[in-house]
Structure formats: C-alpha cells, structure tokens
Amino acid sequence: KLSLSIANGNNRDRSLLKEAVKIYDDSLKKLQYGGNAMRANIPPAPRSMATLFDKNKAIWVSFRENAEIIIKGARDNTKAFKTIRLYDDKLLDVSDEITLAFDMLFNKKNLQLNKLFIVLFGFDILFFIIGSFIASKLARPLMKLSESAAKIGEGDFTSRIEIPHSNDEIRDLAIAFNKMNEDLNQAQNQLIQSEKLSAIGQLSAGIAHEINN
C-alpha cells in the first residue's frame, strides 16, 4: 500500500516504507535467530522451520531490494513497483505460514504444560493420600495410648496397647507404656496384699485380746 501511495505521488510515505522494511527485516531475523523484543527474550526458531524461513528469505530479499529503490526515489522505478506487486501476496502467504507454524508450536507447548500440570496434580493427590494414610497409621496407636492413659487415671491398670509391627519410636513408646502398666498393676496388687495382711493381723490381734480377757 505504501508503494502504491508513493507511485501516486505521495512522497511522505517514503519514510514510512523505509521504517516498515526495517521493522519487518529485524522481526524476521529475531524470529529465526532469536533476540530481544519488547523487553522479552525470544528463543531461536526450531530447525524444523528452517525451510519456511529460507522460502521467506528468497522472496523478501527481492522485495526489500525493490522497496529500497522506491525509497531512494529513483526515476525509473516502474520495474520495482511491478516486482513488489508481484511478490506482495507471496510474501504475505509465506509470512502467514511462519505465523501458523509458531502458533502450532505454542499450542504444542501449551498442551505439554497442561499434561505436566495434570501429572503434577495427580502427584499432589497421591502424596495427599499417602500422607493421610501415614498420619492415620501414626495417630491410631497414639489414640489408643491416650485411651489407656485415661483408664490408668480411673485406676484400671490392666489395659494394654497393641504393639505396632513397625520398628520406630511409636513401638518403643507402646512397649514402655505396657511395661509401666504391668509395674503399676503389680504395685497395686502388692499394696492390696499388704492391706489384707495388715487387716488380718489387726483382726488376729483383736481376737487374741478378746480371748485373753
């Protein structure tokens, strides 16, 4: 459009055409080889797109050379205008192919990210289930320990905790608790026996005293 405008005598569009050529040329290089654009680092295009860029370059080189002839304002630029009109649609078509290739590449990466997100989400659920199972396994003997401790507080020293199969601190705690219960139960039995013997002794002494009288 700028070339057609210049051909119709609008010389003010020469600077716009020059800027447009520069922008396209820089953008093409950054898309293919990578670089910085709009404060973002653009990675190089994958090798699978090399054929598309070569096809674009073959058209663009001729297009740019003729655009520069028009920009310089050469008197005989009729051929340049015809060449630009000839290559204009071809350049747009191959540019669209490059854009489509990048869209497919980004969609593929988005699909991979979505798959990765699903996998990570699955791992989160798995870890949650495993964590809940482990917490439940740890909490169960501790709850039984708490129940047995409450029975001891009520004076019941016969309560015992099932010894876990795991070889850890919970097992050691259960063994120590059961041992404490046994010791308390024995101490209680001994105390009861002592009280019985004391009571029998007092009764015997009382009877003997009555017989003597």
XYZ file of C-alpha atoms in Angstrom:
213
model
C 0.000 0.000 0.000
C 2.826 2.389 0.804
C 4.484 1.620 -2.526
C 1.230 2.315 -4.358
C 0.812 5.557 -2.414
C 4.353 6.638 -3.372
C 3.672 5.700 -7.001
C 0.682 8.035 -6.879
C 2.936 10.895 -5.829
C 2.702 10.787 -2.027
C 6.396 11.155 -1.182
C 5.711 11.489 2.558
C 5.162 7.723 2.673
C 8.783 7.036 1.693
C 9.928 7.341 5.319
C 7.069 5.084 6.443
C 8.033 2.475 3.853
C 11.654 2.658 4.998
C 10.585 2.118 8.627
C 8.256 -0.736 7.645
C 11.065 -2.505 5.738
C 13.411 -2.137 8.716
C 10.824 -3.442 11.203
C 9.987 -6.468 9.053
C 13.646 -7.255 8.423
C 14.531 -7.027 12.152
C 11.470 -9.044 13.166
C 12.291 -11.785 10.669
C 15.849 -12.110 11.991
C 14.695 -12.217 15.628
C 12.059 -14.813 14.862
C 14.594 -17.061 13.155
C 17.733 -16.494 15.239
C 16.297 -15.168 18.496
C 16.880 -11.859 20.265
C 15.276 -9.230 22.453
C 11.971 -7.654 21.547
C 9.583 -5.626 23.722
C 11.729 -6.385 26.816
C 11.370 -10.116 26.207
C 13.962 -12.663 25.144
C 12.854 -14.554 22.031
C 14.430 -18.017 21.625
C 15.653 -19.155 18.188
C 13.100 -20.862 15.976
C 13.321 -24.673 15.836
C 15.274 -26.231 12.969
C 12.061 -27.710 11.591
C 11.080 -24.169 10.484
C 14.325 -23.538 8.546
C 12.688 -24.385 5.203
C 9.932 -21.807 5.813
C 12.447 -19.096 6.660
C 14.515 -19.917 3.559
C 11.366 -19.666 1.448
C 10.537 -16.337 3.063
C 14.086 -15.047 2.621
C 14.095 -15.854 -1.098
C 11.033 -13.633 -1.588
C 11.973 -10.995 0.959
C 15.434 -10.239 -0.454
C 13.970 -9.283 -3.838
C 11.076 -7.439 -2.184
C 13.419 -5.414 0.050
C 15.809 -4.516 -2.794
C 12.969 -3.113 -4.886
C 11.449 -1.344 -1.875
C 14.797 0.381 -1.290
C 14.804 1.544 -4.931
C 11.417 3.169 -4.338
C 12.572 4.652 -1.014
C 15.582 6.294 -2.713
C 13.255 7.891 -5.245
C 14.917 6.610 -8.404
C 13.392 7.968 -11.581
C 12.975 4.597 -13.289
C 11.207 2.650 -10.580
C 8.387 1.141 -12.621
C 10.039 -2.288 -12.514
C 10.439 -2.008 -8.767
C 6.713 -1.282 -8.305
C 5.785 -4.242 -10.508
C 8.139 -6.568 -8.617
C 6.671 -5.513 -5.262
C 3.145 -6.064 -6.526
C 4.215 -9.467 -7.860
C 5.819 -10.596 -4.606
C 3.387 -8.907 -2.221
C 0.873 -11.777 -1.999
C 3.630 -14.403 -1.961
C 5.361 -12.634 0.924
C 2.076 -12.416 2.844
C 1.392 -16.121 2.236
C 4.766 -17.304 3.490
C 4.552 -14.900 6.441
C 1.199 -16.473 7.314
C 2.819 -19.924 7.097
C 5.504 -18.854 9.580
C 2.872 -17.382 11.901
C 0.838 -20.610 11.698
C 3.949 -22.692 12.424
C 4.647 -20.611 15.540
C 1.003 -20.935 16.622
C 1.219 -24.722 16.290
C 4.489 -24.705 18.236
C 2.985 -22.629 21.065
C -0.143 -24.796 21.138
C 2.054 -27.894 21.384
C 3.980 -26.348 24.276
C 0.726 -25.350 25.972
C -0.508 -28.925 25.563
C 2.700 -30.223 27.107
C 2.334 -27.751 30.001
C -1.268 -28.880 30.502
C -0.140 -32.515 30.569
C 2.599 -31.606 33.034
C 0.042 -29.800 35.199
C -2.230 -32.864 35.179
C 0.684 -35.130 36.135
C 1.751 -32.789 38.955
C -1.851 -32.543 40.152
C -2.010 -36.357 40.165
C 1.176 -36.492 42.234
C -0.334 -33.969 44.673
C -3.376 -36.198 45.145
C -1.163 -39.280 45.552
C 1.030 -37.550 48.140
C -2.081 -36.363 49.980
C -3.463 -39.923 50.117
C -0.116 -41.345 51.255
C 0.258 -38.564 53.835
C -3.251 -39.178 55.157
C -2.561 -42.920 55.402
C 0.711 -42.352 57.264
C -0.892 -39.787 59.577
C -3.754 -42.189 60.286
C -1.296 -45.021 60.932
C 0.662 -42.849 63.363
C -2.412 -41.399 65.041
C -4.110 -44.762 65.710
C -1.591 -46.050 68.307
C -1.368 -42.601 69.860
C -5.143 -42.532 70.280
C -5.020 -45.966 71.923
C -2.234 -44.701 74.156
C -4.416 -41.748 75.145
C -7.355 -44.072 75.913
C -5.169 -46.330 78.052
C -3.760 -43.336 79.900
C -7.336 -42.262 80.683
C -8.091 -45.760 82.090
C -5.000 -45.548 84.293
C -6.325 -42.268 85.602
C -9.510 -44.148 86.568
C -7.461 -46.802 88.395
C -7.534 -49.534 85.727
C -4.005 -50.890 85.337
C -4.985 -53.899 83.228
C -5.216 -52.005 79.935
C -2.637 -52.919 77.290
C -1.689 -51.356 73.956
C -1.234 -53.485 70.842
C 2.442 -53.396 69.870
C 2.824 -51.997 66.309
C 4.798 -54.050 63.776
C 6.842 -51.009 62.782
C 10.288 -50.613 64.290
C 10.096 -46.991 65.379
C 9.507 -44.664 68.328
C 5.783 -45.483 68.422
C 6.593 -49.177 69.022
C 9.116 -48.270 71.752
C 6.557 -45.997 73.391
C 3.895 -48.735 73.348
C 6.293 -51.270 74.909
C 7.339 -48.785 77.611
C 3.704 -47.925 78.321
C 2.712 -51.589 78.688
C 5.706 -52.180 80.979
C 4.649 -49.223 83.116
C 1.125 -50.626 83.285
C 2.418 -54.021 84.417
C 4.596 -52.400 87.104
C 1.675 -50.307 88.350
C -0.604 -53.346 88.336
C 1.936 -55.375 90.342
C 2.431 -52.491 92.759
C -1.323 -52.225 93.203
C -1.637 -55.980 93.825
C 1.186 -55.865 96.360
C -0.463 -52.918 98.087
C -3.771 -54.807 98.241
C -1.984 -57.864 99.660
C -0.234 -55.715 102.245
C -3.529 -54.134 103.244
C -5.141 -57.603 103.530
C -2.287 -58.895 105.649
C -2.432 -55.805 107.813
C -6.180 -56.236 108.222
C -5.763 -59.939 109.112
C -3.040 -59.036 111.588
C -5.232 -56.446 113.264
C -8.150 -58.905 113.345
C -5.967 -61.621 114.853
C -4.641 -59.241 117.457
C -8.179 -58.201 118.345
C -9.336 -61.800 118.678
C -6.328 -62.720 120.826
C -7.034 -59.740 123.046
C -10.651 -60.853 123.495
C -9.616 -64.433 124.286
C -7.181 -63.208 126.955
C -9.941 -61.212 128.533
